[in-house]
Amino acid sequence: MTDVVHLENVSFSYGEQPAVADVTLSVGAGEFLGLIGPNGSGKTTLLHLLLGLLEPDSGRVELFGQPVSSFDQGERIGYVSQGATDRAETMPVTVREVVRMGRFAHAGHSRLAEEDRDAVDAALATVDIENLAERRIGSLSGGQRQRAYIARALASEADLLALDEPTVGVDAESRDAFYQLLASLNDRGITIVLIEHDIGVVTDRVDHIACLNTQLYHHGDTESFVESDALADAYGASGRIVQHHH
Ligand code: ADP
């Protein structure tokens, strides 16, 4: 089966210092991958590379078997950036309108049929924000916005979700609820790639781990990661910074 994401020998630097060096990594359909590593270890850069938001200095990136540079099925990907900031927030649009944009991306026509309206309602219901549908997107909390963007991805029938530290600044209870939502989406077959700074949280919830510190120190199922030395290696042998909280 074609991998959802495939990176081969991918390197990128912003200036002199490499941010991502020689990373080879595949994400199969239906995987739930946690991308971890210390602060400044290249996690966001790697996510941007795999989404085609940055072009690698060298190496190859494919999405759903297509070179990312010519990938033309953007509706298949839902991306929630760090802090859930989005262009939509600068516009006076409601949550329902934001989610409907996902439906346009999928259906590609300007008049929404009944079926599209149902898809928008279903997406709002799945992420449990029906009560916020008529609110302006810019007026929502960070956590609520995350859900709105996930609903937009669901409305466009995305089968890859990429999330950059979605639960920063979220209390433990809301974080658990959020991870429950992700687990239910993953159960439906949606592939998830997620950056999470709290290793204790992530190892309990994902099925694969990629541990990065410019280079990839480990990539494999969660069990093999927990049993490996990758954590100490990637975070420095002192083992001081095995978990850090913002
Ligand atoms: P992480 O997500 O793991 O915290 P990043 O991918 O954001 O790491 O950053 C990796 C490295 O690249 C860091 O040293 C960071 O300072 C640097 N970096 C990130 N973005 C930029 C940028 N736009 N310009 C220059 N350097 C950057």
PDB file of C-alpha atoms and ligand atoms in Angstrom:
ATOM      1  CA  MET A   1       0.000   0.000   0.000  1.00  0.00           C
ATOM      2  CA  THR A   2       1.227   3.520  -0.787  1.00  0.00           C
ATOM      3  CA  ASP A   3       2.562   5.416   2.205  1.00  0.00           C
ATOM      4  CA  VAL A   4       0.687   8.538   3.185  1.00  0.00           C
ATOM      5  CA  VAL A   5       3.975  10.346   3.775  1.00  0.00           C
ATOM      6  CA  HIS A   6       7.409   9.375   2.557  1.00  0.00           C
ATOM      7  CA  LEU A   7      10.596  11.334   3.189  1.00  0.00           C
ATOM      8  CA  GLU A   8      13.924  10.183   1.873  1.00  0.00           C
ATOM      9  CA  ASN A   9      17.237  11.691   2.964  1.00  0.00           C
ATOM     10  CA  VAL A  10      15.591  15.039   3.570  1.00  0.00           C
ATOM     11  CA  SER A  11      17.767  17.927   4.747  1.00  0.00           C
ATOM     12  CA  PHE A  12      16.985  21.567   5.373  1.00  0.00           C
ATOM     13  CA  SER A  13      18.750  24.520   6.926  1.00  0.00           C
ATOM     14  CA  TYR A  14      17.543  28.088   7.438  1.00  0.00           C
ATOM     15  CA  GLY A  15      21.126  29.383   7.305  1.00  0.00           C
ATOM     16  CA  GLU A  16      24.397  27.706   8.159  1.00  0.00           C
ATOM     17  CA  GLN A  17      23.061  25.435  10.866  1.00  0.00           C
ATOM     18  CA  PRO A  18      21.045  22.423   9.643  1.00  0.00           C
ATOM     19  CA  ALA A  19      17.550  22.233  11.149  1.00  0.00           C
ATOM     20  CA  VAL A  20      16.748  18.804   9.679  1.00  0.00           C
ATOM     21  CA  ALA A  21      19.534  16.470   8.532  1.00  0.00           C
ATOM     22  CA  ASP A  22      19.164  13.417   6.350  1.00  0.00           C
ATOM     23  CA  VAL A  23      15.778  12.261   7.596  1.00  0.00           C
ATOM     24  CA  THR A  24      14.195   9.190   6.058  1.00  0.00           C
ATOM     25  CA  LEU A  25      10.723   8.431   7.366  1.00  0.00           C
ATOM     26  CA  SER A  26       7.504   6.853   6.155  1.00  0.00           C
ATOM     27  CA  VAL A  27       4.017   7.128   7.585  1.00  0.00           C
ATOM     28  CA  GLY A  28       1.634   4.373   6.551  1.00  0.00           C
ATOM     29  CA  ALA A  29      -2.124   4.727   6.115  1.00  0.00           C
ATOM     30  CA  GLY A  30      -3.920   4.638   9.448  1.00  0.00           C
ATOM     31  CA  GLU A  31      -0.832   5.335  11.555  1.00  0.00           C
ATOM     32  CA  PHE A  32      -0.870   7.662  14.523  1.00  0.00           C
ATOM     33  CA  LEU A  33       2.654   9.087  14.676  1.00  0.00           C
ATOM     34  CA  GLY A  34       3.975  11.203  17.526  1.00  0.00           C
ATOM     35  CA  LEU A  35       6.863  13.461  16.535  1.00  0.00           C
ATOM     36  CA  ILE A  36       8.959  14.304  19.578  1.00  0.00           C
ATOM     37  CA  GLY A  37      12.278  15.961  20.331  1.00  0.00           C
ATOM     38  CA  PRO A  38      13.718  18.776  22.441  1.00  0.00           C
ATOM     39  CA  ASN A  39      12.922  22.456  21.811  1.00  0.00           C
ATOM     40  CA  GLY A  40      14.431  23.634  18.538  1.00  0.00           C
ATOM     41  CA  SER A  41      15.102  20.074  17.348  1.00  0.00           C
ATOM     42  CA  GLY A  42      13.443  20.625  13.958  1.00  0.00           C
ATOM     43  CA  LYS A  43       9.968  19.163  14.603  1.00  0.00           C
ATOM     44  CA  THR A  44       7.973  22.040  13.102  1.00  0.00           C
ATOM     45  CA  THR A  45      10.468  22.290  10.253  1.00  0.00           C
ATOM     46  CA  LEU A  46      10.032  18.586   9.511  1.00  0.00           C
ATOM     47  CA  LEU A  47       6.240  18.930   9.591  1.00  0.00           C
ATOM     48  CA  HIS A  48       6.450  21.859   7.163  1.00  0.00           C
ATOM     49  CA  LEU A  49       8.745  19.846   4.895  1.00  0.00           C
ATOM     50  CA  LEU A  50       6.394  16.882   4.820  1.00  0.00           C
ATOM     51  CA  LEU A  51       3.430  19.129   4.028  1.00  0.00           C
ATOM     52  CA  GLY A  52       5.313  20.878   1.229  1.00  0.00           C
ATOM     53  CA  LEU A  53       5.271  24.224   3.061  1.00  0.00           C
ATOM     54  CA  LEU A  54       9.076  24.226   2.910  1.00  0.00           C
ATOM     55  CA  GLU A  55      11.202  22.865   0.116  1.00  0.00           C
ATOM     56  CA  PRO A  56      14.070  20.611   1.213  1.00  0.00           C
ATOM     57  CA  ASP A  57      17.675  21.532   0.329  1.00  0.00           C
ATOM     58  CA  SER A  58      18.098  17.905  -0.633  1.00  0.00           C
ATOM     59  CA  GLY A  59      16.092  14.706  -0.507  1.00  0.00           C
ATOM     60  CA  ARG A  60      12.642  13.678  -1.590  1.00  0.00           C
ATOM     61  CA  VAL A  61       9.170  14.138  -0.125  1.00  0.00           C
ATOM     62  CA  GLU A  62       6.056  12.316  -1.289  1.00  0.00           C
ATOM     63  CA  LEU A  63       2.446  12.608  -0.180  1.00  0.00           C
ATOM     64  CA  PHE A  64       0.135   9.743  -1.086  1.00  0.00           C
ATOM     65  CA  GLY A  65       2.767   8.552  -3.552  1.00  0.00           C
ATOM     66  CA  GLN A  66       3.026  11.904  -5.347  1.00  0.00           C
ATOM     67  CA  PRO A  67       6.029  14.263  -5.235  1.00  0.00           C
ATOM     68  CA  VAL A  68       4.981  16.968  -2.794  1.00  0.00           C
ATOM     69  CA  SER A  69       5.966  19.722  -5.246  1.00  0.00           C
ATOM     70  CA  SER A  70       3.238  18.614  -7.649  1.00  0.00           C
ATOM     71  CA  PHE A  71       0.771  17.327  -5.047  1.00  0.00           C
ATOM     72  CA  ASP A  72      -2.649  18.627  -5.988  1.00  0.00           C
ATOM     73  CA  GLN A  73      -5.025  17.015  -3.490  1.00  0.00           C
ATOM     74  CA  GLY A  74      -4.810  19.557  -0.702  1.00  0.00           C
ATOM     75  CA  GLU A  75      -8.314  18.650   0.444  1.00  0.00           C
ATOM     76  CA  ARG A  76      -6.901  15.344   1.690  1.00  0.00           C
ATOM     77  CA  ILE A  77      -4.778  17.117   4.297  1.00  0.00           C
ATOM     78  CA  GLY A  78      -5.826  18.913   7.435  1.00  0.00           C
ATOM     79  CA  TYR A  79      -3.109  20.996   9.058  1.00  0.00           C
ATOM     80  CA  VAL A  80      -3.464  22.686  12.419  1.00  0.00           C
ATOM     81  CA  SER A  81      -0.449  24.891  13.055  1.00  0.00           C
ATOM     82  CA  GLN A  82       1.088  25.729  16.402  1.00  0.00           C
ATOM     83  CA  GLY A  83      -1.233  27.891  18.477  1.00  0.00           C
ATOM     84  CA  ALA A  84      -3.961  27.098  15.938  1.00  0.00           C
ATOM     85  CA  THR A  85      -3.482  30.344  14.112  1.00  0.00           C
ATOM     86  CA  ASP A  86      -4.984  30.517  10.682  1.00  0.00           C
ATOM     87  CA  ARG A  87      -5.734  33.024   7.964  1.00  0.00           C
ATOM     88  CA  ALA A  88      -9.434  32.567   8.683  1.00  0.00           C
ATOM     89  CA  GLU A  89      -9.032  34.392  11.998  1.00  0.00           C
ATOM     90  CA  THR A  90      -8.302  37.676  10.260  1.00  0.00           C
ATOM     91  CA  MET A  91     -11.667  37.472   8.509  1.00  0.00           C
ATOM     92  CA  PRO A  92     -15.118  38.114   9.984  1.00  0.00           C
ATOM     93  CA  VAL A  93     -16.287  34.538   9.457  1.00  0.00           C
ATOM     94  CA  THR A  94     -18.191  32.147  11.653  1.00  0.00           C
ATOM     95  CA  VAL A  95     -17.102  28.680  12.699  1.00  0.00           C
ATOM     96  CA  ARG A  96     -19.718  27.167  10.396  1.00  0.00           C
ATOM     97  CA  GLU A  97     -18.312  29.170   7.471  1.00  0.00           C
ATOM     98  CA  VAL A  98     -14.792  27.978   8.244  1.00  0.00           C
ATOM     99  CA  VAL A  99     -15.955  24.366   8.290  1.00  0.00           C
ATOM    100  CA  ARG A 100     -17.909  24.941   5.088  1.00  0.00           C
ATOM    101  CA  MET A 101     -14.660  26.061   3.411  1.00  0.00           C
ATOM    102  CA  GLY A 102     -13.477  22.514   3.890  1.00  0.00           C
ATOM    103  CA  ARG A 103     -16.546  21.318   2.056  1.00  0.00           C
ATOM    104  CA  PHE A 104     -15.816  23.669  -0.870  1.00  0.00           C
ATOM    105  CA  ALA A 105     -12.297  22.248  -1.008  1.00  0.00           C
ATOM    106  CA  HIS A 106     -13.805  18.790  -1.253  1.00  0.00           C
ATOM    107  CA  ALA A 107     -16.809  19.391  -3.488  1.00  0.00           C
ATOM    108  CA  GLY A 108     -15.247  22.130  -5.593  1.00  0.00           C
ATOM    109  CA  HIS A 109     -18.481  23.903  -6.463  1.00  0.00           C
ATOM    110  CA  SER A 110     -19.893  27.168  -5.248  1.00  0.00           C
ATOM    111  CA  ARG A 111     -23.397  26.103  -4.270  1.00  0.00           C
ATOM    112  CA  LEU A 112     -23.600  23.658  -1.455  1.00  0.00           C
ATOM    113  CA  ALA A 113     -26.054  20.821  -1.786  1.00  0.00           C
ATOM    114  CA  GLU A 114     -28.058  19.383   1.093  1.00  0.00           C
ATOM    115  CA  GLU A 115     -25.508  16.622   1.364  1.00  0.00           C
ATOM    116  CA  ASP A 116     -22.711  19.166   1.865  1.00  0.00           C
ATOM    117  CA  ARG A 117     -24.705  20.926   4.553  1.00  0.00           C
ATOM    118  CA  ASP A 118     -25.130  17.590   6.303  1.00  0.00           C
ATOM    119  CA  ALA A 119     -21.380  16.980   6.067  1.00  0.00           C
ATOM    120  CA  VAL A 120     -20.714  20.343   7.736  1.00  0.00           C
ATOM    121  CA  ASP A 121     -23.193  19.548  10.522  1.00  0.00           C
ATOM    122  CA  ALA A 122     -21.677  16.093  10.994  1.00  0.00           C
ATOM    123  CA  ALA A 123     -18.145  17.524  11.202  1.00  0.00           C
ATOM    124  CA  LEU A 124     -19.232  20.094  13.800  1.00  0.00           C
ATOM    125  CA  ALA A 125     -20.905  17.312  15.786  1.00  0.00           C
ATOM    126  CA  THR A 126     -17.889  15.003  15.607  1.00  0.00           C
ATOM    127  CA  VAL A 127     -15.607  17.553  17.242  1.00  0.00           C
ATOM    128  CA  ASP A 128     -18.402  18.609  19.604  1.00  0.00           C
ATOM    129  CA  ILE A 129     -18.624  22.311  18.722  1.00  0.00           C
ATOM    130  CA  GLU A 130     -22.165  22.540  17.304  1.00  0.00           C
ATOM    131  CA  ASN A 131     -22.931  25.123  19.985  1.00  0.00           C
ATOM    132  CA  LEU A 132     -20.156  27.363  18.625  1.00  0.00           C
ATOM    133  CA  ALA A 133     -21.200  27.175  14.974  1.00  0.00           C
ATOM    134  CA  GLU A 134     -22.431  30.771  14.680  1.00  0.00           C
ATOM    135  CA  ARG A 135     -19.577  32.335  16.666  1.00  0.00           C
ATOM    136  CA  ARG A 136     -16.778  34.223  14.943  1.00  0.00           C
ATOM    137  CA  ILE A 137     -13.750  31.986  14.618  1.00  0.00           C
ATOM    138  CA  GLY A 138     -11.505  34.726  16.003  1.00  0.00           C
ATOM    139  CA  SER A 139     -13.500  34.825  19.250  1.00  0.00           C
ATOM    140  CA  LEU A 140     -12.847  31.184  20.184  1.00  0.00           C
ATOM    141  CA  SER A 141     -10.254  29.864  22.611  1.00  0.00           C
ATOM    142  CA  GLY A 142      -7.200  28.084  21.225  1.00  0.00           C
ATOM    143  CA  GLY A 143      -8.624  24.654  22.003  1.00  0.00           C
ATOM    144  CA  GLN A 144     -11.974  25.482  20.394  1.00  0.00           C
ATOM    145  CA  ARG A 145     -10.214  26.768  17.273  1.00  0.00           C
ATOM    146  CA  GLN A 146      -8.260  23.513  17.031  1.00  0.00           C
ATOM    147  CA  ARG A 147     -11.543  21.671  16.921  1.00  0.00           C
ATOM    148  CA  ALA A 148     -12.945  24.034  14.285  1.00  0.00           C
ATOM    149  CA  TYR A 149      -9.935  23.417  12.023  1.00  0.00           C
ATOM    150  CA  ILE A 150     -10.223  19.689  12.548  1.00  0.00           C
ATOM    151  CA  ALA A 151     -13.917  19.938  11.615  1.00  0.00           C
ATOM    152  CA  ARG A 152     -12.896  21.815   8.461  1.00  0.00           C
ATOM    153  CA  ALA A 153     -10.516  18.951   7.621  1.00  0.00           C
ATOM    154  CA  LEU A 154     -13.282  16.398   8.291  1.00  0.00           C
ATOM    155  CA  ALA A 155     -15.671  18.318   6.025  1.00  0.00           C
ATOM    156  CA  SER A 156     -13.120  18.149   3.225  1.00  0.00           C
ATOM    157  CA  GLU A 157     -12.784  14.409   3.922  1.00  0.00           C
ATOM    158  CA  ALA A 158      -9.084  14.763   4.707  1.00  0.00           C
ATOM    159  CA  ASP A 159      -7.342  11.481   5.396  1.00  0.00           C
ATOM    160  CA  LEU A 160      -4.180  13.008   6.864  1.00  0.00           C
ATOM    161  CA  LEU A 161      -4.213  15.269   9.895  1.00  0.00           C
ATOM    162  CA  ALA A 162      -1.024  17.126  10.838  1.00  0.00           C
ATOM    163  CA  LEU A 163      -1.056  18.828  14.230  1.00  0.00           C
ATOM    164  CA  ASP A 164       1.674  20.971  15.776  1.00  0.00           C
ATOM    165  CA  GLU A 165       1.581  20.807  19.581  1.00  0.00           C
ATOM    166  CA  PRO A 166      -2.211  20.894  19.728  1.00  0.00           C
ATOM    167  CA  THR A 167      -2.498  20.736  23.505  1.00  0.00           C
ATOM    168  CA  VAL A 168      -0.019  23.400  24.605  1.00  0.00           C
ATOM    169  CA  GLY A 169      -1.627  25.539  27.270  1.00  0.00           C
ATOM    170  CA  VAL A 170      -4.631  23.227  27.535  1.00  0.00           C
ATOM    171  CA  ASP A 171      -5.612  21.787  30.933  1.00  0.00           C
ATOM    172  CA  ALA A 172      -5.199  18.049  31.521  1.00  0.00           C
ATOM    173  CA  GLU A 173      -8.923  17.287  31.289  1.00  0.00           C
ATOM    174  CA  SER A 174      -9.404  19.072  27.947  1.00  0.00           C
ATOM    175  CA  ARG A 175      -6.200  17.493  26.707  1.00  0.00           C
ATOM    176  CA  ASP A 176      -7.528  14.019  27.491  1.00  0.00           C
ATOM    177  CA  ALA A 177     -10.793  14.834  25.702  1.00  0.00           C
ATOM    178  CA  PHE A 178      -8.833  16.124  22.724  1.00  0.00           C
ATOM    179  CA  TYR A 179      -6.746  12.964  22.528  1.00  0.00           C
ATOM    180  CA  GLN A 180      -9.938  10.914  22.759  1.00  0.00           C
ATOM    181  CA  LEU A 181     -11.238  12.794  19.739  1.00  0.00           C
ATOM    182  CA  LEU A 182      -7.992  12.083  17.866  1.00  0.00           C
ATOM    183  CA  ALA A 183      -8.196   8.398  18.782  1.00  0.00           C
ATOM    184  CA  SER A 184     -11.741   8.198  17.399  1.00  0.00           C
ATOM    185  CA  LEU A 185     -10.656   9.903  14.164  1.00  0.00           C
ATOM    186  CA  ASN A 186      -7.711   7.519  13.906  1.00  0.00           C
ATOM    187  CA  ASP A 187     -10.107   4.588  14.459  1.00  0.00           C
ATOM    188  CA  ARG A 188     -12.000   5.803  11.390  1.00  0.00           C
ATOM    189  CA  GLY A 189      -8.822   5.412   9.371  1.00  0.00           C
ATOM    190  CA  ILE A 190      -7.500   8.981   9.408  1.00  0.00           C
ATOM    191  CA  THR A 191      -3.696   9.073   9.514  1.00  0.00           C
ATOM    192  CA  ILE A 192      -2.381  11.458  12.163  1.00  0.00           C
ATOM    193  CA  VAL A 193       1.039  13.079  12.547  1.00  0.00           C
ATOM    194  CA  LEU A 194       1.296  15.074  15.726  1.00  0.00           C
ATOM    195  CA  ILE A 195       4.035  17.070  17.450  1.00  0.00           C
ATOM    196  CA  GLU A 196       3.802  16.768  21.219  1.00  0.00           C
ATOM    197  CA  HIS A 197       6.287  18.181  23.723  1.00  0.00           C
ATOM    198  CA  ASP A 198       5.100  16.060  26.626  1.00  0.00           C
ATOM    199  CA  ILE A 199       6.596  12.629  26.113  1.00  0.00           C
ATOM    200  CA  GLY A 200       4.648  11.099  28.983  1.00  0.00           C
ATOM    201  CA  VAL A 201       1.419  12.120  27.273  1.00  0.00           C
ATOM    202  CA  VAL A 202       2.334  11.012  23.799  1.00  0.00           C
ATOM    203  CA  THR A 203       3.724   7.536  24.432  1.00  0.00           C
ATOM    204  CA  ASP A 204       0.410   6.471  25.963  1.00  0.00           C
ATOM    205  CA  ARG A 205      -1.589   7.624  22.959  1.00  0.00           C
ATOM    206  CA  VAL A 206       0.185   7.112  19.647  1.00  0.00           C
ATOM    207  CA  ASP A 207       1.179   3.890  17.912  1.00  0.00           C
ATOM    208  CA  HIS A 208       4.401   5.172  16.338  1.00  0.00           C
ATOM    209  CA  ILE A 209       7.109   7.549  17.519  1.00  0.00           C
ATOM    210  CA  ALA A 210       9.651   9.566  15.574  1.00  0.00           C
ATOM    211  CA  CYS A 211      12.267  11.044  17.871  1.00  0.00           C
ATOM    212  CA  LEU A 212      14.124  13.940  16.299  1.00  0.00           C
ATOM    213  CA  ASN A 213      17.067  16.103  17.178  1.00  0.00           C
ATOM    214  CA  THR A 214      18.026  17.492  13.769  1.00  0.00           C
ATOM    215  CA  GLN A 215      18.659  13.865  12.833  1.00  0.00           C
ATOM    216  CA  LEU A 216      16.152  11.127  13.418  1.00  0.00           C
ATOM    217  CA  TYR A 217      17.158   9.138  16.526  1.00  0.00           C
ATOM    218  CA  HIS A 218      14.344   6.654  16.392  1.00  0.00           C
ATOM    219  CA  HIS A 219      11.381   5.775  14.276  1.00  0.00           C
ATOM    220  CA  GLY A 220       9.184   2.818  14.974  1.00  0.00           C
ATOM    221  CA  ASP A 221       6.293   1.580  17.051  1.00  0.00           C
ATOM    222  CA  THR A 222       5.836   3.077  20.477  1.00  0.00           C
ATOM    223  CA  GLU A 223       6.882  -0.080  22.306  1.00  0.00           C
ATOM    224  CA  SER A 224      10.238  -0.263  20.540  1.00  0.00           C
ATOM    225  CA  PHE A 225      10.805   3.409  21.343  1.00  0.00           C
ATOM    226  CA  VAL A 226      10.109   2.998  25.050  1.00  0.00           C
ATOM    227  CA  GLU A 227      12.581   0.121  25.179  1.00  0.00           C
ATOM    228  CA  SER A 228      15.296   1.964  23.244  1.00  0.00           C
ATOM    229  CA  ASP A 229      17.947   4.488  24.280  1.00  0.00           C
ATOM    230  CA  ALA A 230      16.687   6.966  21.702  1.00  0.00           C
ATOM    231  CA  LEU A 231      15.191   9.307  24.269  1.00  0.00           C
ATOM    232  CA  ALA A 232      18.431   9.748  26.220  1.00  0.00           C
ATOM    233  CA  ASP A 233      20.418   9.960  22.991  1.00  0.00           C
ATOM    234  CA  ALA A 234      18.213  12.596  21.406  1.00  0.00           C
ATOM    235  CA  TYR A 235      17.728  14.655  24.552  1.00  0.00           C
ATOM    236  CA  GLY A 236      21.334  14.405  25.724  1.00  0.00           C
ATOM    237  CA  ALA A 237      22.837  11.642  27.810  1.00  0.00           C
ATOM    238  CA  SER A 238      22.354  13.603  31.054  1.00  0.00           C
ATOM    239  CA  GLY A 239      18.702  12.635  30.904  1.00  0.00           C
ATOM    240  CA  ARG A 240      17.822  15.967  32.482  1.00  0.00           C
ATOM    241  CA  ILE A 241      15.197  17.001  29.993  1.00  0.00           C
ATOM    242  CA  VAL A 242      13.122  13.901  29.523  1.00  0.00           C
ATOM    243  CA  GLN A 243       9.935  15.856  30.020  1.00  0.00           C
ATOM    244  CA  HIS A 244       9.381  19.547  29.948  1.00  0.00           C
ATOM    245  CA  HIS A 245       6.220  21.479  30.542  1.00  0.00           C
ATOM    246  CA  HIS A 246       5.365  24.884  29.211  1.00  0.00           C
TER     247      HIS A 246
HETATM  248  P1  ADP B   1      10.995  22.576  17.082  1.00  0.00           P
HETATM  249  O1  ADP B   1       9.682  22.581  16.364  1.00  0.00           O
HETATM  250  O2  ADP B   1      11.512  21.215  17.371  1.00  0.00           O
HETATM  251  O3  ADP B   1      11.005  23.440  18.314  1.00  0.00           O
HETATM  252  P2  ADP B   1      11.902  24.142  14.800  1.00  0.00           P
HETATM  253  O4  ADP B   1      11.695  23.313  13.606  1.00  0.00           O
HETATM  254  O5  ADP B   1      10.912  25.220  15.087  1.00  0.00           O
HETATM  255  O6  ADP B   1      12.091  23.199  16.085  1.00  0.00           O
HETATM  256  O7  ADP B   1      13.328  24.829  14.704  1.00  0.00           O
HETATM  257  C1  ADP B   1      14.509  24.103  14.402  1.00  0.00           C
HETATM  258  C2  ADP B   1      15.693  25.061  14.353  1.00  0.00           C
HETATM  259  O8  ADP B   1      15.555  25.959  13.271  1.00  0.00           O
HETATM  260  C3  ADP B   1      15.842  25.919  15.598  1.00  0.00           C
HETATM  261  O9  ADP B   1      17.218  26.093  15.856  1.00  0.00           O
HETATM  262  C4  ADP B   1      15.198  27.213  15.197  1.00  0.00           C
HETATM  263  O10 ADP B   1      15.775  28.281  15.902  1.00  0.00           O
HETATM  264  C5  ADP B   1      15.522  27.303  13.735  1.00  0.00           C
HETATM  265  N1  ADP B   1      14.468  28.003  12.978  1.00  0.00           N
HETATM  266  C6  ADP B   1      13.144  27.691  12.954  1.00  0.00           C
HETATM  267  N2  ADP B   1      12.460  28.509  12.143  1.00  0.00           N
HETATM  268  C7  ADP B   1      13.370  29.379  11.635  1.00  0.00           C
HETATM  269  C8  ADP B   1      13.291  30.481  10.725  1.00  0.00           C
HETATM  270  N3  ADP B   1      12.129  30.839  10.168  1.00  0.00           N
HETATM  271  N4  ADP B   1      14.448  31.137  10.433  1.00  0.00           N
HETATM  272  C9  ADP B   1      15.611  30.773  10.978  1.00  0.00           C
HETATM  273  N5  ADP B   1      15.760  29.745  11.846  1.00  0.00           N
HETATM  274  C10 ADP B   1      14.654  29.059  12.173  1.00  0.00           C
END
